[in-house]
mmCIF file with all atom_site columns, C-alpha atoms in Angstrom:
data_model
loop_
_atom_site.group_PDB
_atom_site.id
_atom_site.type_symbol
_atom_site.label_atom_id
_atom_site.label_alt_id
_atom_site.label_comp_id
_atom_site.label_asym_id
_atom_site.label_entity_id
_atom_site.label_seq_id
_atom_site.pdbx_PDB_ins_code
_atom_site.Cartn_x
_atom_site.Cartn_y
_atom_site.Cartn_z
_atom_site.occupancy
_atom_site.B_iso_or_equiv
_atom_site.pdbx_formal_charge
_atom_site.auth_seq_id
_atom_site.auth_comp_id
_atom_site.auth_asym_id
_atom_site.auth_atom_id
_atom_site.pdbx_PDB_model_num
ATOM 1   C CA . MET A 1 1   ? -111.804 108.495 -38.630 1.00 0.00 ? 1   MET A CA 1
ATOM 2   C CA . GLU A 1 2   ? -112.274 108.887 -42.390 1.00 0.00 ? 2   GLU A CA 1
ATOM 3   C CA . SER A 1 3   ? -110.832 112.394 -42.172 1.00 0.00 ? 3   SER A CA 1
ATOM 4   C CA . ASN A 1 4   ? -107.799 111.073 -40.279 1.00 0.00 ? 4   ASN A CA 1
ATOM 5   C CA . ARG A 1 5   ? -107.207 108.384 -42.913 1.00 0.00 ? 5   ARG A CA 1
ATOM 6   C CA . LYS A 1 6   ? -107.278 110.997 -45.671 1.00 0.00 ? 6   LYS A CA 1
ATOM 7   C CA . LYS A 1 7   ? -104.787 113.165 -43.784 1.00 0.00 ? 7   LYS A CA 1
ATOM 8   C CA . SER A 1 8   ? -102.519 110.175 -43.195 1.00 0.00 ? 8   SER A CA 1
ATOM 9   C CA . LEU A 1 9   ? -102.621 109.275 -46.889 1.00 0.00 ? 9   LEU A CA 1
ATOM 10  C CA . PHE A 1 10  ? -101.858 112.877 -47.778 1.00 0.00 ? 10  PHE A CA 1
ATOM 11  C CA . VAL A 1 11  ? -98.825  112.881 -45.482 1.00 0.00 ? 11  VAL A CA 1
ATOM 12  C CA . VAL A 1 12  ? -97.533  109.615 -46.967 1.00 0.00 ? 12  VAL A CA 1
ATOM 13  C CA . LEU A 1 13  ? -97.917  110.870 -50.543 1.00 0.00 ? 13  LEU A CA 1
ATOM 14  C CA . LEU A 1 14  ? -96.342  114.243 -49.701 1.00 0.00 ? 14  LEU A CA 1
ATOM 15  C CA . VAL A 1 15  ? -93.311  112.682 -48.009 1.00 0.00 ? 15  VAL A CA 1
ATOM 16  C CA . ILE A 1 16  ? -92.847  110.119 -50.800 1.00 0.00 ? 16  ILE A CA 1
ATOM 17  C CA . GLY A 1 17  ? -93.118  112.816 -53.483 1.00 0.00 ? 17  GLY A CA 1
ATOM 18  C CA . LEU A 1 18  ? -90.567  115.077 -51.785 1.00 0.00 ? 18  LEU A CA 1
ATOM 19  C CA . LEU A 1 19  ? -88.249  112.123 -51.157 1.00 0.00 ? 19  LEU A CA 1
ATOM 20  C CA . ILE A 1 20  ? -88.389  111.025 -54.803 1.00 0.00 ? 20  ILE A CA 1
ATOM 21  C CA . LEU A 1 21  ? -87.516  114.559 -55.980 1.00 0.00 ? 21  LEU A CA 1
ATOM 22  C CA . ASP A 1 22  ? -84.554  114.706 -53.594 1.00 0.00 ? 22  ASP A CA 1
ATOM 23  C CA . GLN A 1 23  ? -83.243  111.307 -54.677 1.00 0.00 ? 23  GLN A CA 1
ATOM 24  C CA . ILE A 1 24  ? -83.663  111.949 -58.417 1.00 0.00 ? 24  ILE A CA 1
ATOM 25  C CA . VAL A 1 25  ? -81.544  115.091 -58.156 1.00 0.00 ? 25  VAL A CA 1
ATOM 26  C CA . LYS A 1 26  ? -78.886  113.403 -56.017 1.00 0.00 ? 26  LYS A CA 1
ATOM 27  C CA . ILE A 1 27  ? -78.592  110.341 -58.254 1.00 0.00 ? 27  ILE A CA 1
ATOM 28  C CA . CYS A 1 28  ? -78.389  112.494 -61.399 1.00 0.00 ? 28  CYS A CA 1
ATOM 29  C CA . VAL A 1 29  ? -75.615  114.586 -59.857 1.00 0.00 ? 29  VAL A CA 1
ATOM 30  C CA . LYS A 1 30  ? -73.695  111.595 -58.502 1.00 0.00 ? 30  LYS A CA 1
ATOM 31  C CA . THR A 1 31  ? -73.814  109.636 -61.767 1.00 0.00 ? 31  THR A CA 1
ATOM 32  C CA . HIS A 1 32  ? -73.024  112.562 -64.080 1.00 0.00 ? 32  HIS A CA 1
ATOM 33  C CA . MET A 1 33  ? -70.527  114.770 -62.197 1.00 0.00 ? 33  MET A CA 1
ATOM 34  C CA . THR A 1 34  ? -67.078  114.323 -60.690 1.00 0.00 ? 34  THR A CA 1
ATOM 35  C CA . LEU A 1 35  ? -66.294  115.575 -57.198 1.00 0.00 ? 35  LEU A CA 1
ATOM 36  C CA . ASP A 1 36  ? -66.107  119.363 -56.942 1.00 0.00 ? 36  ASP A CA 1
ATOM 37  C CA . GLU A 1 37  ? -67.342  119.812 -60.501 1.00 0.00 ? 37  GLU A CA 1
ATOM 38  C CA . ALA A 1 38  ? -69.460  122.963 -60.746 1.00 0.00 ? 38  ALA A CA 1
ATOM 39  C CA . ILE A 1 39  ? -72.075  123.954 -63.301 1.00 0.00 ? 39  ILE A CA 1
ATOM 40  C CA . PRO A 1 40  ? -73.235  127.604 -63.288 1.00 0.00 ? 40  PRO A CA 1
ATOM 41  C CA . VAL A 1 41  ? -77.012  128.015 -63.255 1.00 0.00 ? 41  VAL A CA 1
ATOM 42  C CA . PHE A 1 42  ? -77.603  131.744 -62.721 1.00 0.00 ? 42  PHE A CA 1
ATOM 43  C CA . GLY A 1 43  ? -74.529  133.865 -63.317 1.00 0.00 ? 43  GLY A CA 1
ATOM 44  C CA . GLU A 1 44  ? -71.991  133.611 -60.519 1.00 0.00 ? 44  GLU A CA 1
ATOM 45  C CA . TRP A 1 45  ? -74.398  133.347 -57.595 1.00 0.00 ? 45  TRP A CA 1
ATOM 46  C CA . PHE A 1 46  ? -75.932  129.880 -58.091 1.00 0.00 ? 46  PHE A CA 1
ATOM 47  C CA . TYR A 1 47  ? -74.044  126.714 -59.040 1.00 0.00 ? 47  TYR A CA 1
ATOM 48  C CA . ILE A 1 48  ? -74.702  123.004 -59.082 1.00 0.00 ? 48  ILE A CA 1
ATOM 49  C CA . ARG A 1 49  ? -71.466  121.966 -57.356 1.00 0.00 ? 49  ARG A CA 1
ATOM 50  C CA . PHE A 1 50  ? -71.053  118.320 -56.429 1.00 0.00 ? 50  PHE A CA 1
ATOM 51  C CA . ILE A 1 51  ? -69.476  117.448 -53.089 1.00 0.00 ? 51  ILE A CA 1
ATOM 52  C CA . GLU A 1 52  ? -70.032  114.662 -50.576 1.00 0.00 ? 52  GLU A CA 1
ATOM 53  C CA . ASN A 1 53  ? -69.984  114.948 -46.815 1.00 0.00 ? 53  ASN A CA 1
ATOM 54  C CA . ARG A 1 54  ? -69.847  112.357 -44.065 1.00 0.00 ? 54  ARG A CA 1
ATOM 55  C CA . GLY A 1 55  ? -71.371  114.670 -41.510 1.00 0.00 ? 55  GLY A CA 1
ATOM 56  C CA . ALA A 1 56  ? -74.488  116.670 -40.775 1.00 0.00 ? 56  ALA A CA 1
ATOM 57  C CA . ALA A 1 57  ? -76.447  119.178 -42.828 1.00 0.00 ? 57  ALA A CA 1
ATOM 58  C CA . TYR A 1 58  ? -74.649  121.866 -44.811 1.00 0.00 ? 58  TYR A CA 1
ATOM 59  C CA . GLY A 1 59  ? -71.403  119.886 -44.814 1.00 0.00 ? 59  GLY A CA 1
ATOM 60  C CA . MET A 1 60  ? -70.739  120.045 -41.066 1.00 0.00 ? 60  MET A CA 1
ATOM 61  C CA . GLU A 1 61  ? -68.560  117.166 -39.868 1.00 0.00 ? 61  GLU A CA 1
ATOM 62  C CA . LEU A 1 62  ? -69.044  115.058 -36.752 1.00 0.00 ? 62  LEU A CA 1
ATOM 63  C CA . GLY A 1 63  ? -65.769  113.163 -37.050 1.00 0.00 ? 63  GLY A CA 1
ATOM 64  C CA . GLY A 1 64  ? -64.658  109.644 -38.005 1.00 0.00 ? 64  GLY A CA 1
ATOM 65  C CA . ASP A 1 65  ? -66.559  106.423 -38.629 1.00 0.00 ? 65  ASP A CA 1
ATOM 66  C CA . PHE A 1 66  ? -68.048  106.454 -35.132 1.00 0.00 ? 66  PHE A CA 1
ATOM 67  C CA . GLY A 1 67  ? -69.358  109.979 -35.622 1.00 0.00 ? 67  GLY A CA 1
ATOM 68  C CA . LYS A 1 68  ? -70.869  108.977 -38.952 1.00 0.00 ? 68  LYS A CA 1
ATOM 69  C CA . LEU A 1 69  ? -72.572  105.928 -37.451 1.00 0.00 ? 69  LEU A CA 1
ATOM 70  C CA . PHE A 1 70  ? -73.856  107.939 -34.492 1.00 0.00 ? 70  PHE A CA 1
ATOM 71  C CA . LEU A 1 71  ? -75.290  110.584 -36.801 1.00 0.00 ? 71  LEU A CA 1
ATOM 72  C CA . SER A 1 72  ? -76.999  107.980 -38.997 1.00 0.00 ? 72  SER A CA 1
ATOM 73  C CA . LEU A 1 73  ? -78.566  106.271 -35.980 1.00 0.00 ? 73  LEU A CA 1
ATOM 74  C CA . PHE A 1 74  ? -79.630  109.643 -34.576 1.00 0.00 ? 74  PHE A CA 1
ATOM 75  C CA . ARG A 1 75  ? -81.352  110.478 -37.865 1.00 0.00 ? 75  ARG A CA 1
ATOM 76  C CA . ILE A 1 76  ? -83.239  107.170 -37.781 1.00 0.00 ? 76  ILE A CA 1
ATOM 77  C CA . VAL A 1 77  ? -84.407  107.796 -34.208 1.00 0.00 ? 77  VAL A CA 1
ATOM 78  C CA . ALA A 1 78  ? -85.433  111.339 -35.191 1.00 0.00 ? 78  ALA A CA 1
ATOM 79  C CA . VAL A 1 79  ? -87.439  110.071 -38.170 1.00 0.00 ? 79  VAL A CA 1
ATOM 80  C CA . VAL A 1 80  ? -89.296  107.575 -35.990 1.00 0.00 ? 80  VAL A CA 1
ATOM 81  C CA . ALA A 1 81  ? -90.040  110.312 -33.444 1.00 0.00 ? 81  ALA A CA 1
ATOM 82  C CA . ILE A 1 82  ? -91.256  112.752 -36.114 1.00 0.00 ? 82  ILE A CA 1
ATOM 83  C CA . GLY A 1 83  ? -93.447  110.052 -37.667 1.00 0.00 ? 83  GLY A CA 1
ATOM 84  C CA . TRP A 1 84  ? -94.991  109.325 -34.271 1.00 0.00 ? 84  TRP A CA 1
ATOM 85  C CA . TYR A 1 85  ? -95.547  113.051 -33.723 1.00 0.00 ? 85  TYR A CA 1
ATOM 86  C CA . ILE A 1 86  ? -97.297  113.479 -37.072 1.00 0.00 ? 86  ILE A CA 1
ATOM 87  C CA . ARG A 1 87  ? -99.641  110.627 -36.198 1.00 0.00 ? 87  ARG A CA 1
ATOM 88  C CA . ARG A 1 88  ? -100.384 112.345 -32.889 1.00 0.00 ? 88  ARG A CA 1
ATOM 89  C CA . LEU A 1 89  ? -101.029 115.662 -34.685 1.00 0.00 ? 89  LEU A CA 1
ATOM 90  C CA . ILE A 1 90  ? -103.520 113.984 -37.014 1.00 0.00 ? 90  ILE A CA 1
ATOM 91  C CA . ARG A 1 91  ? -105.371 112.397 -34.082 1.00 0.00 ? 91  ARG A CA 1
ATOM 92  C CA . ARG A 1 92  ? -105.509 115.775 -32.329 1.00 0.00 ? 92  ARG A CA 1
ATOM 93  C CA . GLN A 1 93  ? -107.007 117.384 -35.471 1.00 0.00 ? 93  GLN A CA 1
ATOM 94  C CA . ALA A 1 94  ? -104.072 119.774 -35.751 1.00 0.00 ? 94  ALA A CA 1
ATOM 95  C CA . PRO A 1 95  ? -104.208 122.430 -38.511 1.00 0.00 ? 95  PRO A CA 1
ATOM 96  C CA . VAL A 1 96  ? -103.234 121.165 -41.949 1.00 0.00 ? 96  VAL A CA 1
ATOM 97  C CA . GLY A 1 97  ? -100.429 123.744 -42.101 1.00 0.00 ? 97  GLY A CA 1
ATOM 98  C CA . VAL A 1 98  ? -98.792  122.253 -39.006 1.00 0.00 ? 98  VAL A CA 1
ATOM 99  C CA . ILE A 1 99  ? -99.039  118.726 -40.373 1.00 0.00 ? 99  ILE A CA 1
ATOM 100 C CA . VAL A 1 100 ? -97.572  119.820 -43.728 1.00 0.00 ? 100 VAL A CA 1
ATOM 101 C CA . GLY A 1 101 ? -94.686  121.670 -42.059 1.00 0.00 ? 101 GLY A CA 1
ATOM 102 C CA . VAL A 1 102 ? -93.692  118.710 -39.894 1.00 0.00 ? 102 VAL A CA 1
ATOM 103 C CA . SER A 1 103 ? -94.091  116.343 -42.863 1.00 0.00 ? 103 SER A CA 1
ATOM 104 C CA . VAL A 1 104 ? -91.663  118.434 -44.931 1.00 0.00 ? 104 VAL A CA 1
ATOM 105 C CA . VAL A 1 105 ? -89.112  118.175 -42.103 1.00 0.00 ? 105 VAL A CA 1
ATOM 106 C CA . LEU A 1 106 ? -89.666  114.401 -42.051 1.00 0.00 ? 106 LEU A CA 1
ATOM 107 C CA . ALA A 1 107 ? -89.037  114.168 -45.806 1.00 0.00 ? 107 ALA A CA 1
ATOM 108 C CA . GLY A 1 108 ? -85.761  116.034 -45.400 1.00 0.00 ? 108 GLY A CA 1
ATOM 109 C CA . ALA A 1 109 ? -84.558  113.766 -42.623 1.00 0.00 ? 109 ALA A CA 1
ATOM 110 C CA . LEU A 1 110 ? -85.471  110.684 -44.670 1.00 0.00 ? 110 LEU A CA 1
ATOM 111 C CA . GLY A 1 111 ? -83.670  112.011 -47.737 1.00 0.00 ? 111 GLY A CA 1
ATOM 112 C CA . ASN A 1 112 ? -80.285  112.159 -46.026 1.00 0.00 ? 112 ASN A CA 1
ATOM 113 C CA . ILE A 1 113 ? -80.845  108.808 -44.300 1.00 0.00 ? 113 ILE A CA 1
ATOM 114 C CA . VAL A 1 114 ? -81.189  107.154 -47.711 1.00 0.00 ? 114 VAL A CA 1
ATOM 115 C CA . ASP A 1 115 ? -77.790  108.545 -48.743 1.00 0.00 ? 115 ASP A CA 1
ATOM 116 C CA . SER A 1 116 ? -75.937  107.416 -45.637 1.00 0.00 ? 116 SER A CA 1
ATOM 117 C CA . ALA A 1 117 ? -77.684  104.055 -45.423 1.00 0.00 ? 117 ALA A CA 1
ATOM 118 C CA . PHE A 1 118 ? -77.598  102.858 -49.033 1.00 0.00 ? 118 PHE A CA 1
ATOM 119 C CA . TYR A 1 119 ? -75.376  104.944 -51.313 1.00 0.00 ? 119 TYR A CA 1
ATOM 120 C CA . GLY A 1 120 ? -72.228  103.273 -50.033 1.00 0.00 ? 120 GLY A CA 1
ATOM 121 C CA . LEU A 1 121 ? -73.708  99.891  -50.942 1.00 0.00 ? 121 LEU A CA 1
ATOM 122 C CA . ILE A 1 122 ? -74.906  100.651 -54.476 1.00 0.00 ? 122 ILE A CA 1
ATOM 123 C CA . PHE A 1 123 ? -72.420  103.201 -55.885 1.00 0.00 ? 123 PHE A CA 1
ATOM 124 C CA . SER A 1 124 ? -68.738  103.136 -56.720 1.00 0.00 ? 124 SER A CA 1
ATOM 125 C CA . GLU A 1 125 ? -66.692  105.920 -55.187 1.00 0.00 ? 125 GLU A CA 1
ATOM 126 C CA . SER A 1 126 ? -66.928  109.396 -56.676 1.00 0.00 ? 126 SER A CA 1
ATOM 127 C CA . THR A 1 127 ? -63.518  110.983 -57.344 1.00 0.00 ? 127 THR A CA 1
ATOM 128 C CA . PHE A 1 128 ? -62.163  114.177 -58.865 1.00 0.00 ? 128 PHE A CA 1
ATOM 129 C CA . THR A 1 129 ? -61.605  112.332 -62.152 1.00 0.00 ? 129 THR A CA 1
ATOM 130 C CA . GLU A 1 130 ? -64.251  109.579 -62.257 1.00 0.00 ? 130 GLU A CA 1
ATOM 131 C CA . VAL A 1 131 ? -68.031  109.661 -62.096 1.00 0.00 ? 131 VAL A CA 1
ATOM 132 C CA . ALA A 1 132 ? -69.733  107.162 -59.774 1.00 0.00 ? 132 ALA A CA 1
ATOM 133 C CA . ARG A 1 133 ? -71.641  104.247 -61.269 1.00 0.00 ? 133 ARG A CA 1
ATOM 134 C CA . PHE A 1 134 ? -74.106  101.689 -59.956 1.00 0.00 ? 134 PHE A CA 1
ATOM 135 C CA . VAL A 1 135 ? -72.498  98.479  -58.695 1.00 0.00 ? 135 VAL A CA 1
ATOM 136 C CA . PRO A 1 136 ? -73.932  95.159  -57.452 1.00 0.00 ? 136 PRO A CA 1
ATOM 137 C CA . TRP A 1 137 ? -75.496  95.400  -53.998 1.00 0.00 ? 137 TRP A CA 1
ATOM 138 C CA . GLY A 1 138 ? -72.860  95.520  -51.266 1.00 0.00 ? 138 GLY A CA 1
ATOM 139 C CA . GLU A 1 139 ? -69.902  96.141  -53.583 1.00 0.00 ? 139 GLU A CA 1
ATOM 140 C CA . GLY A 1 140 ? -69.894  99.915  -53.242 1.00 0.00 ? 140 GLY A CA 1
ATOM 141 C CA . TYR A 1 141 ? -67.503  102.286 -51.526 1.00 0.00 ? 141 TYR A CA 1
ATOM 142 C CA . ALA A 1 142 ? -68.855  101.980 -47.951 1.00 0.00 ? 142 ALA A CA 1
ATOM 143 C CA . SER A 1 143 ? -70.841  99.759  -45.602 1.00 0.00 ? 143 SER A CA 1
ATOM 144 C CA . PHE A 1 144 ? -74.425  100.187 -44.405 1.00 0.00 ? 144 PHE A CA 1
ATOM 145 C CA . LEU A 1 145 ? -75.017  103.545 -42.653 1.00 0.00 ? 145 LEU A CA 1
ATOM 146 C CA . HIS A 1 146 ? -71.536  104.772 -43.605 1.00 0.00 ? 146 HIS A CA 1
ATOM 147 C CA . GLY A 1 147 ? -72.296  106.295 -47.007 1.00 0.00 ? 147 GLY A CA 1
ATOM 148 C CA . SER A 1 148 ? -71.673  109.960 -47.773 1.00 0.00 ? 148 SER A CA 1
ATOM 149 C CA . VAL A 1 149 ? -74.460  112.485 -48.296 1.00 0.00 ? 149 VAL A CA 1
ATOM 150 C CA . VAL A 1 150 ? -74.625  114.117 -51.732 1.00 0.00 ? 150 VAL A CA 1
ATOM 151 C CA . ASP A 1 151 ? -74.673  117.928 -51.735 1.00 0.00 ? 151 ASP A CA 1
ATOM 152 C CA . MET A 1 152 ? -74.979  120.157 -54.777 1.00 0.00 ? 152 MET A CA 1
ATOM 153 C CA . LEU A 1 153 ? -76.692  123.522 -54.154 1.00 0.00 ? 153 LEU A CA 1
ATOM 154 C CA . TYR A 1 154 ? -74.172  126.367 -53.879 1.00 0.00 ? 154 TYR A CA 1
ATOM 155 C CA . PHE A 1 155 ? -75.088  130.046 -53.577 1.00 0.00 ? 155 PHE A CA 1
ATOM 156 C CA . PRO A 1 156 ? -71.905  132.184 -53.395 1.00 0.00 ? 156 PRO A CA 1
ATOM 157 C CA . ILE A 1 157 ? -73.962  135.375 -53.478 1.00 0.00 ? 157 ILE A CA 1
ATOM 158 C CA . ILE A 1 158 ? -70.996  137.586 -52.614 1.00 0.00 ? 158 ILE A CA 1
ATOM 159 C CA . GLU A 1 159 ? -67.393  136.568 -53.304 1.00 0.00 ? 159 GLU A CA 1
ATOM 160 C CA . ILE A 1 160 ? -64.417  138.770 -52.422 1.00 0.00 ? 160 ILE A CA 1
ATOM 161 C CA . GLU A 1 161 ? -60.966  137.600 -53.479 1.00 0.00 ? 161 GLU A CA 1
ATOM 162 C CA . GLN A 1 162 ? -59.245  139.415 -50.622 1.00 0.00 ? 162 GLN A CA 1
ATOM 163 C CA . MET A 1 163 ? -60.802  141.241 -47.714 1.00 0.00 ? 163 MET A CA 1
ATOM 164 C CA . PRO A 1 164 ? -59.114  144.482 -46.567 1.00 0.00 ? 164 PRO A CA 1
ATOM 165 C CA . ASP A 1 165 ? -56.507  143.943 -43.851 1.00 0.00 ? 165 ASP A CA 1
ATOM 166 C CA . TRP A 1 166 ? -58.475  146.003 -41.358 1.00 0.00 ? 166 TRP A CA 1
ATOM 167 C CA . VAL A 1 167 ? -61.481  143.602 -41.445 1.00 0.00 ? 167 VAL A CA 1
ATOM 168 C CA . PRO A 1 168 ? -61.515  141.375 -38.312 1.00 0.00 ? 168 PRO A CA 1
ATOM 169 C CA . ILE A 1 169 ? -61.081  137.612 -38.813 1.00 0.00 ? 169 ILE A CA 1
ATOM 170 C CA . TRP A 1 170 ? -61.152  137.723 -42.653 1.00 0.00 ? 170 TRP A CA 1
ATOM 171 C CA . GLY A 1 171 ? -58.607  140.497 -43.138 1.00 0.00 ? 171 GLY A CA 1
ATOM 172 C CA . GLY A 1 172 ? -56.350  139.579 -46.075 1.00 0.00 ? 172 GLY A CA 1
ATOM 173 C CA . GLU A 1 173 ? -58.314  136.370 -46.709 1.00 0.00 ? 173 GLU A CA 1
ATOM 174 C CA . PRO A 1 174 ? -60.866  135.491 -49.423 1.00 0.00 ? 174 PRO A CA 1
ATOM 175 C CA . PHE A 1 175 ? -64.486  135.744 -48.283 1.00 0.00 ? 175 PHE A CA 1
ATOM 176 C CA . THR A 1 176 ? -67.670  134.128 -49.563 1.00 0.00 ? 176 THR A CA 1
ATOM 177 C CA . PHE A 1 177 ? -71.075  135.092 -48.213 1.00 0.00 ? 177 PHE A CA 1
ATOM 178 C CA . PHE A 1 178 ? -73.008  131.855 -47.611 1.00 0.00 ? 178 PHE A CA 1
ATOM 179 C CA . SER A 1 179 ? -70.397  129.281 -48.554 1.00 0.00 ? 179 SER A CA 1
ATOM 180 C CA . PRO A 1 180 ? -72.151  126.046 -47.451 1.00 0.00 ? 180 PRO A CA 1
ATOM 181 C CA . ILE A 1 181 ? -73.061  123.542 -50.152 1.00 0.00 ? 181 ILE A CA 1
ATOM 182 C CA . PHE A 1 182 ? -76.267  121.684 -49.325 1.00 0.00 ? 182 PHE A CA 1
ATOM 183 C CA . ASN A 1 183 ? -78.941  119.484 -50.868 1.00 0.00 ? 183 ASN A CA 1
ATOM 184 C CA . ILE A 1 184 ? -82.693  119.493 -51.348 1.00 0.00 ? 184 ILE A CA 1
ATOM 185 C CA . ALA A 1 185 ? -83.283  117.391 -48.223 1.00 0.00 ? 185 ALA A CA 1
ATOM 186 C CA . ASP A 1 186 ? -81.409  119.981 -46.135 1.00 0.00 ? 186 ASP A CA 1
ATOM 187 C CA . SER A 1 187 ? -83.637  122.696 -47.585 1.00 0.00 ? 187 SER A CA 1
ATOM 188 C CA . TYR A 1 188 ? -86.748  120.675 -46.693 1.00 0.00 ? 188 TYR A CA 1
ATOM 189 C CA . VAL A 1 189 ? -85.698  120.604 -43.040 1.00 0.00 ? 189 VAL A CA 1
ATOM 190 C CA . THR A 1 190 ? -84.762  124.287 -42.987 1.00 0.00 ? 190 THR A CA 1
ATOM 191 C CA . CYS A 1 191 ? -87.854  125.513 -44.844 1.00 0.00 ? 191 CYS A CA 1
ATOM 192 C CA . GLY A 1 192 ? -90.168  123.295 -42.799 1.00 0.00 ? 192 GLY A CA 1
ATOM 193 C CA . MET A 1 193 ? -88.759  124.562 -39.499 1.00 0.00 ? 193 MET A CA 1
ATOM 194 C CA . VAL A 1 194 ? -88.790  128.217 -40.593 1.00 0.00 ? 194 VAL A CA 1
ATOM 195 C CA . TYR A 1 195 ? -92.385  127.870 -41.804 1.00 0.00 ? 195 TYR A CA 1
ATOM 196 C CA . LEU A 1 196 ? -93.491  126.350 -38.502 1.00 0.00 ? 196 LEU A CA 1
ATOM 197 C CA . LEU A 1 197 ? -91.714  129.023 -36.451 1.00 0.00 ? 197 LEU A CA 1
ATOM 198 C CA . LEU A 1 198 ? -93.020  131.946 -38.520 1.00 0.00 ? 198 LEU A CA 1
ATOM 199 C CA . PHE A 1 199 ? -96.546  130.865 -39.414 1.00 0.00 ? 199 PHE A CA 1
ATOM 200 C CA . GLN A 1 200 ? -97.588  128.117 -36.996 1.00 0.00 ? 200 GLN A CA 1
ATOM 201 C CA . TYR A 1 201 ? -96.020  129.294 -33.740 1.00 0.00 ? 201 TYR A CA 1
ATOM 202 C CA . LYS A 1 202 ? -99.410  129.879 -32.126 1.00 0.00 ? 202 LYS A CA 1
ATOM 203 C CA . PHE A 1 203 ? -100.203 126.181 -32.304 1.00 0.00 ? 203 PHE A CA 1
ATOM 204 C CA . PHE A 1 204 ? -97.029  125.245 -30.419 1.00 0.00 ? 204 PHE A CA 1
ATOM 205 C CA . LYS A 1 205 ? -97.809  127.604 -27.563 1.00 0.00 ? 205 LYS A CA 1
#
């Protein structure tokens, strides 16, 4: 029992730490950058580029206010399910690596829930000319669960102004290898899942 309590405390501290990092970065970007503003970090292949999305990870859209509400509620249900699963893993004495991997996924899901649930209530709207600012509770740009998720990590590793005409689909069009703009919470989910699939797959058999 003492061992389980220590693991539970570890999970709580890990998730809180990852969540705080995600939110610090998002709030700094939202309160210091205008929409679509980009700051180069490493040459031309890594930018901090501020966008907001009303959809799923990596800027994918679900469509309309109903889609946004559905996605927010789905995330909440998923977080509850993942939390329950972590508790079950701890009781089953699962390997620490498995517990850490699932906890990282949980932190990522929580990070984007915070955006959609509360950012619309506490921030003014970000525009292409104005930086968002904190406002009194409930006087922001959107209602509860309808806020936009802040994205900022952009890795245009390969950019071609115009693809040759003979190239299928992109012929004559500009092309960017890995064009999605995402956030730290998205990377938590992706890295956690990849880690579990590559290094902890034996446990899930």
